[in-house]
Coordinates of C-alpha atoms in Angstrom, one line a residue:
X1 CA 116.7 28.1 88.8
X2 CA 119.8 29.5 87.1
X3 CA 118.5 33.1 87.5
X4 CA 117.7 32.5 91.1
X5 CA 121.2 31.1 91.7
X6 CA 122.7 34.1 90.0
X7 CA 120.8 36.5 92.2
X8 CA 122.1 34.7 95.3
X9 CA 125.6 34.9 94.0
X10 CA 125.3 38.6 93.2
X11 CA 123.9 39.4 96.6
X12 CA 125.8 42.1 98.5
X13 CA 127.8 40.9 101.5
X14 CA 126.6 42.0 104.9
X15 CA 128.2 45.1 106.2
X16 CA 130.7 44.5 109.0
X17 CA 129.7 45.8 112.4
X18 CA 131.2 49.3 113.2
X19 CA 131.9 48.1 116.7
X20 CA 135.3 46.4 116.9
X21 CA 135.3 43.0 118.5
X22 CA 137.2 42.5 121.7
X23 CA 140.2 40.2 121.2
X24 CA 139.8 36.8 122.6
X25 CA 141.6 36.2 125.8
X26 CA 144.5 33.8 125.3
X27 CA 144.3 30.8 127.6
X28 CA 147.1 30.8 130.1
X29 CA 149.5 27.8 130.5
X30 CA 148.3 25.5 133.2
X31 CA 149.7 26.3 136.6
X32 CA 151.8 29.2 135.2
X33 CA 150.6 31.9 137.6
X34 CA 149.9 32.6 141.3
X35 CA 150.9 30.9 144.5
X36 CA 151.2 27.3 145.6
X37 CA 149.1 26.1 148.5
X38 CA 152.1 26.4 150.8
X39 CA 152.7 30.0 149.6
X40 CA 149.0 30.9 150.3
X41 CA 149.2 29.5 153.8
X42 CA 152.7 31.0 154.5
X43 CA 153.0 33.4 157.3
X44 CA 156.2 35.0 155.9
X45 CA 154.2 37.9 154.5
X46 CA 153.6 40.9 156.8
X47 CA 149.9 41.4 157.4
X48 CA 148.5 44.8 158.4
X49 CA 148.4 44.7 162.2
X50 CA 146.2 47.8 162.4
X51 CA 143.4 45.9 160.6
X52 CA 143.8 42.9 162.9
X53 CA 143.7 45.1 166.0
X54 CA 140.8 47.1 164.6
X55 CA 138.7 43.9 164.1
X56 CA 139.2 42.9 167.7
X57 CA 138.4 46.4 169.0
X58 CA 135.2 46.4 166.9
X59 CA 134.1 43.3 168.7
X60 CA 135.1 40.8 165.9
X61 CA 137.5 38.0 165.9
X62 CA 140.3 37.1 163.5
X63 CA 140.0 33.5 162.3
X64 CA 143.0 33.5 160.1
X65 CA 145.2 35.3 157.6
X66 CA 146.4 34.1 154.2
X67 CA 147.5 35.4 150.8
X68 CA 144.9 35.0 148.0
X69 CA 146.2 32.5 145.4
X70 CA 146.2 34.7 142.2
X71 CA 148.1 37.9 143.2
X72 CA 149.4 37.0 146.6
X73 CA 147.5 39.9 148.3
X74 CA 146.8 39.6 152.0
X75 CA 143.3 38.6 153.1
X76 CA 142.0 38.3 156.7
X77 CA 139.3 35.7 157.5
X78 CA 137.2 37.3 160.3
X79 CA 133.9 37.0 162.0
X80 CA 132.3 40.4 162.5
X81 CA 129.3 41.8 164.5
X82 CA 126.6 41.8 162.0
X83 CA 125.3 45.3 163.0
X84 CA 128.7 46.8 162.0
X85 CA 128.5 45.4 158.4
X86 CA 126.7 47.4 155.7
X87 CA 126.6 47.6 151.9
X88 CA 128.7 50.2 150.0
X89 CA 126.7 53.3 149.4
X90 CA 127.0 53.2 145.7
X91 CA 126.0 49.6 144.8
X92 CA 122.7 48.5 143.2
X93 CA 119.4 48.4 145.1
X94 CA 118.5 45.3 147.2
X95 CA 116.2 42.7 145.7
X96 CA 113.7 41.8 148.5
X97 CA 112.5 38.6 146.7
X98 CA 116.1 37.5 146.3
X99 CA 116.8 38.1 150.0
X100 CA 113.8 36.1 151.0
X101 CA 114.7 33.2 148.7
X102 CA 118.2 33.2 150.0
X103 CA 117.1 33.3 153.6
X104 CA 114.8 30.4 153.1
X105 CA 117.6 28.3 151.6
X106 CA 120.0 29.2 154.4
X107 CA 117.3 28.3 157.0
X108 CA 116.7 24.9 155.4
X109 CA 120.4 24.2 155.3
X110 CA 120.9 25.7 158.8
X111 CA 124.3 27.0 157.6
X112 CA 126.0 30.2 156.3
X113 CA 128.8 29.0 154.0
X114 CA 129.8 31.9 151.7
X115 CA 131.7 34.7 153.5
X116 CA 131.0 38.2 152.4
X117 CA 133.8 40.4 151.1
X118 CA 134.4 43.5 153.3
X119 CA 136.7 46.5 153.8
X120 CA 137.0 48.4 157.1
X121 CA 135.8 52.0 156.9
X122 CA 135.8 54.2 160.1
X123 CA 135.0 51.3 162.4
X124 CA 132.3 50.0 160.1
X125 CA 132.6 47.4 157.4
X126 CA 131.5 47.9 153.8
X127 CA 130.6 44.9 151.7
X128 CA 130.8 45.4 148.0
X129 CA 130.0 41.7 147.4
X130 CA 127.6 40.1 149.8
X131 CA 124.7 42.5 150.4
X132 CA 122.0 39.9 149.8
X133 CA 123.7 37.4 152.1
X134 CA 124.1 40.1 154.7
X135 CA 120.4 41.0 154.6
X136 CA 119.3 37.3 154.5
X137 CA 121.4 36.7 157.7
X138 CA 119.8 39.7 159.4
X139 CA 116.4 38.5 158.4
X140 CA 117.2 35.2 160.1
X141 CA 118.3 37.1 163.3
X142 CA 122.0 36.3 163.0
X143 CA 124.4 37.9 165.5
X144 CA 127.6 37.7 163.4
X145 CA 128.8 37.2 159.9
X146 CA 132.0 35.7 158.4
X147 CA 133.9 38.0 156.1
X148 CA 137.0 38.0 153.9
X149 CA 138.5 41.3 154.9
X150 CA 140.7 43.2 152.4
X151 CA 143.1 45.8 153.7
X152 CA 142.8 48.1 150.7
X153 CA 139.7 50.3 150.8
X154 CA 140.1 51.1 147.1
X155 CA 139.4 47.5 146.2
X156 CA 135.8 48.1 147.1
X157 CA 135.4 50.1 143.9
X158 CA 136.8 47.4 141.8
X159 CA 135.4 44.3 143.6
X160 CA 131.9 44.9 142.2
X161 CA 133.0 43.3 139.0
X162 CA 133.2 40.0 140.8
X163 CA 129.7 40.3 142.1
X164 CA 127.8 37.5 140.4
X165 CA 125.3 36.9 143.2
X166 CA 122.5 38.3 141.0
X167 CA 122.8 39.4 137.4
X168 CA 122.6 43.1 136.7
X169 CA 120.1 44.6 134.4
X170 CA 120.7 47.9 132.6
X171 CA 119.0 50.0 135.4
X172 CA 121.0 48.3 138.2
X173 CA 124.3 48.6 136.5
X174 CA 123.7 52.2 135.5
X175 CA 122.6 53.2 139.0
X176 CA 125.6 51.3 140.5
X177 CA 128.0 53.2 138.3
X178 CA 126.6 56.7 138.9
X179 CA 126.6 56.0 142.7
X180 CA 130.2 54.9 142.5
X181 CA 131.0 58.0 140.6
X182 CA 129.4 60.2 143.3
X183 CA 131.2 58.2 145.9
X184 CA 134.5 59.0 144.3
X185 CA 133.7 62.7 144.0
X186 CA 132.5 62.7 147.6
X187 CA 135.8 61.1 148.7
X188 CA 137.7 63.9 147.0
X189 CA 139.2 61.9 144.1
X190 CA 140.7 64.4 141.7
X191 CA 141.6 62.1 138.9
X192 CA 140.1 62.5 135.4
X193 CA 137.1 60.4 134.4
X194 CA 139.2 58.6 131.8
X195 CA 141.4 57.3 134.6
X196 CA 138.4 55.5 136.2
X197 CA 137.2 53.9 132.9
X198 CA 138.0 50.4 134.2
X199 CA 135.6 50.9 137.1
X200 CA 132.7 52.4 135.1
X201 CA 133.0 49.9 132.2
X202 CA 131.0 52.0 129.8
X203 CA 130.5 55.8 129.7
X204 CA 126.8 55.4 128.7
X205 CA 126.2 53.9 132.2
X206 CA 127.1 57.1 133.9
X207 CA 124.7 59.2 131.9
X208 CA 121.9 56.7 132.0
X209 CA 122.4 56.3 135.7
X210 CA 122.0 60.0 136.3
X211 CA 118.8 59.8 134.2
X212 CA 117.5 57.0 136.4
X213 CA 118.2 59.0 139.5
X214 CA 116.0 61.8 138.2
X215 CA 113.3 59.4 136.8
X216 CA 113.3 56.0 138.4
X217 CA 110.9 54.6 135.8
X218 CA 113.0 55.8 132.9
X219 CA 113.2 53.1 130.2
X220 CA 116.8 53.3 129.2
X221 CA 116.8 50.2 127.1
X222 CA 115.3 52.1 124.2
X223 CA 118.1 54.7 124.3
X224 CA 121.1 52.7 125.3
X225 CA 121.9 51.6 121.7
X226 CA 122.5 55.1 120.4
X227 CA 123.8 56.6 123.7
X228 CA 126.7 54.1 123.8
X229 CA 127.6 55.2 120.3
X230 CA 127.8 58.9 121.1
X231 CA 129.2 58.7 124.6
X232 CA 132.9 58.5 125.6
X233 CA 134.9 59.0 128.8
X234 CA 135.8 62.7 129.1
X235 CA 139.2 64.0 129.9
X236 CA 138.1 66.1 132.9
X237 CA 138.4 65.7 136.6
X238 CA 135.4 63.8 138.1
X239 CA 134.0 66.8 140.0
X240 CA 133.9 68.8 136.8
X241 CA 132.6 66.0 134.6
X242 CA 129.7 65.1 136.9
X243 CA 127.7 68.2 136.0
X244 CA 128.2 67.4 132.4
X245 CA 126.8 63.9 132.9
X246 CA 123.8 65.4 134.7
X247 CA 123.2 67.9 131.9
X248 CA 123.3 65.0 129.4
X249 CA 120.8 63.1 131.5
X250 CA 118.5 66.1 131.4
X251 CA 118.8 66.1 127.6
X252 CA 117.8 62.4 127.5
X253 CA 114.8 63.0 129.7
X254 CA 113.7 65.8 127.5
X255 CA 114.0 63.5 124.5
X256 CA 112.1 60.8 126.5
X257 CA 109.2 63.3 127.1
X258 CA 108.9 63.9 123.4
X259 CA 109.0 60.2 122.6
X260 CA 106.4 59.4 125.2
X261 CA 104.1 62.0 123.6
X262 CA 104.5 60.1 120.3
X263 CA 103.8 56.8 122.0
X264 CA 100.7 58.2 123.6
X265 CA 99.5 59.4 120.2
X266 CA 100.1 56.0 118.7
X267 CA 98.2 54.3 121.5
X268 CA 95.3 56.8 120.9
X269 CA 95.2 55.4 117.4
X270 CA 94.7 51.9 118.8
X271 CA 98.2 50.7 118.5
X272 CA 99.3 48.5 121.4
X273 CA 102.7 46.9 121.6
X274 CA 105.5 46.6 124.2
X275 CA 107.8 47.8 121.4
X276 CA 106.2 51.2 120.8
X277 CA 108.9 53.2 122.5
X278 CA 111.7 51.2 120.8
X279 CA 109.9 51.7 117.5
X280 CA 109.7 55.5 117.8
X281 CA 113.3 55.8 119.0
X282 CA 114.5 53.6 116.1
X283 CA 112.6 55.8 113.6
X284 CA 114.2 59.0 114.8
X285 CA 117.6 57.5 115.3
X286 CA 119.5 58.8 112.2
X287 CA 122.7 57.1 113.4
X288 CA 121.5 53.8 112.0
X289 CA 122.3 55.2 108.5
X290 CA 125.8 56.2 109.6
X291 CA 128.6 54.9 107.4
X292 CA 131.4 54.8 110.0
X293 CA 132.3 58.5 110.1
X294 CA 133.8 60.2 113.2
X295 CA 132.2 59.9 116.6
X296 CA 128.9 61.8 116.7
X297 CA 128.5 64.6 119.2
X298 CA 126.1 63.8 122.1
X299 CA 124.3 67.1 122.2
X300 CA 123.9 67.5 118.5
X301 CA 122.6 63.9 118.2
X302 CA 120.0 64.3 120.9
X303 CA 118.9 67.7 119.6
X304 CA 118.4 66.3 116.1
X305 CA 116.4 63.3 117.5
X306 CA 114.4 65.6 119.7
X307 CA 113.4 67.7 116.6
X308 CA 112.4 64.5 114.8
X309 CA 110.3 63.4 117.7
X310 CA 108.4 66.7 117.9
X311 CA 107.5 66.5 114.2
X312 CA 106.8 62.8 114.1
X313 CA 103.9 61.9 111.8
X314 CA 101.9 59.2 113.7
X315 CA 99.5 59.0 110.7
X316 CA 102.2 57.5 108.6
X317 CA 102.7 54.5 111.0
X318 CA 101.2 51.2 110.0
X319 CA 100.6 48.2 112.4
X320 CA 102.9 46.0 110.3
X321 CA 105.7 48.6 110.8
X322 CA 105.5 48.0 114.6
X323 CA 105.1 44.3 114.1
X324 CA 108.4 44.1 112.3
X325 CA 110.2 45.4 115.4
X326 CA 110.3 41.9 116.7
X327 CA 112.2 41.7 120.0
X328 CA 114.3 44.7 121.0
X329 CA 115.8 45.7 124.3
X330 CA 112.5 46.4 126.0
X331 CA 112.2 47.3 129.7
X332 CA 108.5 47.4 130.2
X333 CA 108.7 47.4 134.0
X334 CA 110.5 50.8 133.8
X335 CA 108.5 52.3 130.9
X336 CA 106.4 55.2 132.1
X337 CA 104.9 55.6 128.6

C-alpha cells in the first residue's frame, strides 16, 4: 500500500493545455447599461426617413420605430411583402426538416410571433436571422412577414452571431464563413483579412469552408483539430487572401485523398469503425508531440502529414488501436471514405 501511495505521489502533473483559456466575462452591474423603457420608446432620435419611404414604396408598411435597448440604435418594425424577403447569400444552407417542423408548429398555433431581422438591399430585404421562419411562412402560403429592419447594411455580416434558431455544425459554420468572405470580396471590401476576424471567428473556418465548396462530403471534423493550430488570419486584403485560402483547401483535399486510401486499405483488412479516418489523421498528426514551440507553418505541416499518409503501414494497425480512439469529432454523414 505504501509503495502504491508513493507512486501516486510521484506521478507527473498533467501538462497544461497549449490553448490559452478565454478570460471569463465579468458580470455587469445590474441596470448599468442601455436605455430605459422611456428612452427606447422616445421619438427624439432621428430615424432614417429614406428607409421608411423605401418600405412604403416597396409595398410594405411601417408599424413603428424605436431604439433598441442595449446600444440605442434605431430599429424599424415593419411588415413586408414576403416575396421581397430573401436570405443573405452567404449564410448556411436551409434545413428542410426544420422548416417543416416549424411550419407545423406555426400552423397549429395559427400565429407568426417572431419577427425576422432584415436589412434593405436594392429594393429587396436580406434576412441574416430568420431564414427558416421565412421559408416556413412561405410554405404556409403567407402574403407578408413582420421584420425588425436595421438601417445599417453592414450589420447583416455581424448579426449571424445572434442566430440561435438552429445550432451550427462544423460544415454549416465553415460554409457560412466562406460565403460571407466571398460576399465581402464581391462587395469590393478592400480591408485586410485580419480586420474581419470578428466576423469569421476562426481562421480555420475559411479554409475548411473552401474545402467544403469543392467537396460537399468532405469530413472536416477529422482535420479541424490540427488546422485550427496551424491557421491564422493573414495580413493581406481579402481579394488577395482568398486565393491563398483556396490553395490551402486544395492541399487539405489532397491530404484527404491520401487518408481515404489508407482507410480503404484498413477496411479491406476487415477493420470497420466510424473512427477510422480520425484514427489515421491522429496517427500522422505529428503536432500532437509539439512542446509549445512557435506556430507551425500550414503548408509544411500538411506536406509532412501527406508524406506520412502515403507511407502508412496498415499492417502495423491492430483492432485494439482503433478501439482506443473512443469518441472523437466524427462527421460520418459527410465522410466519403
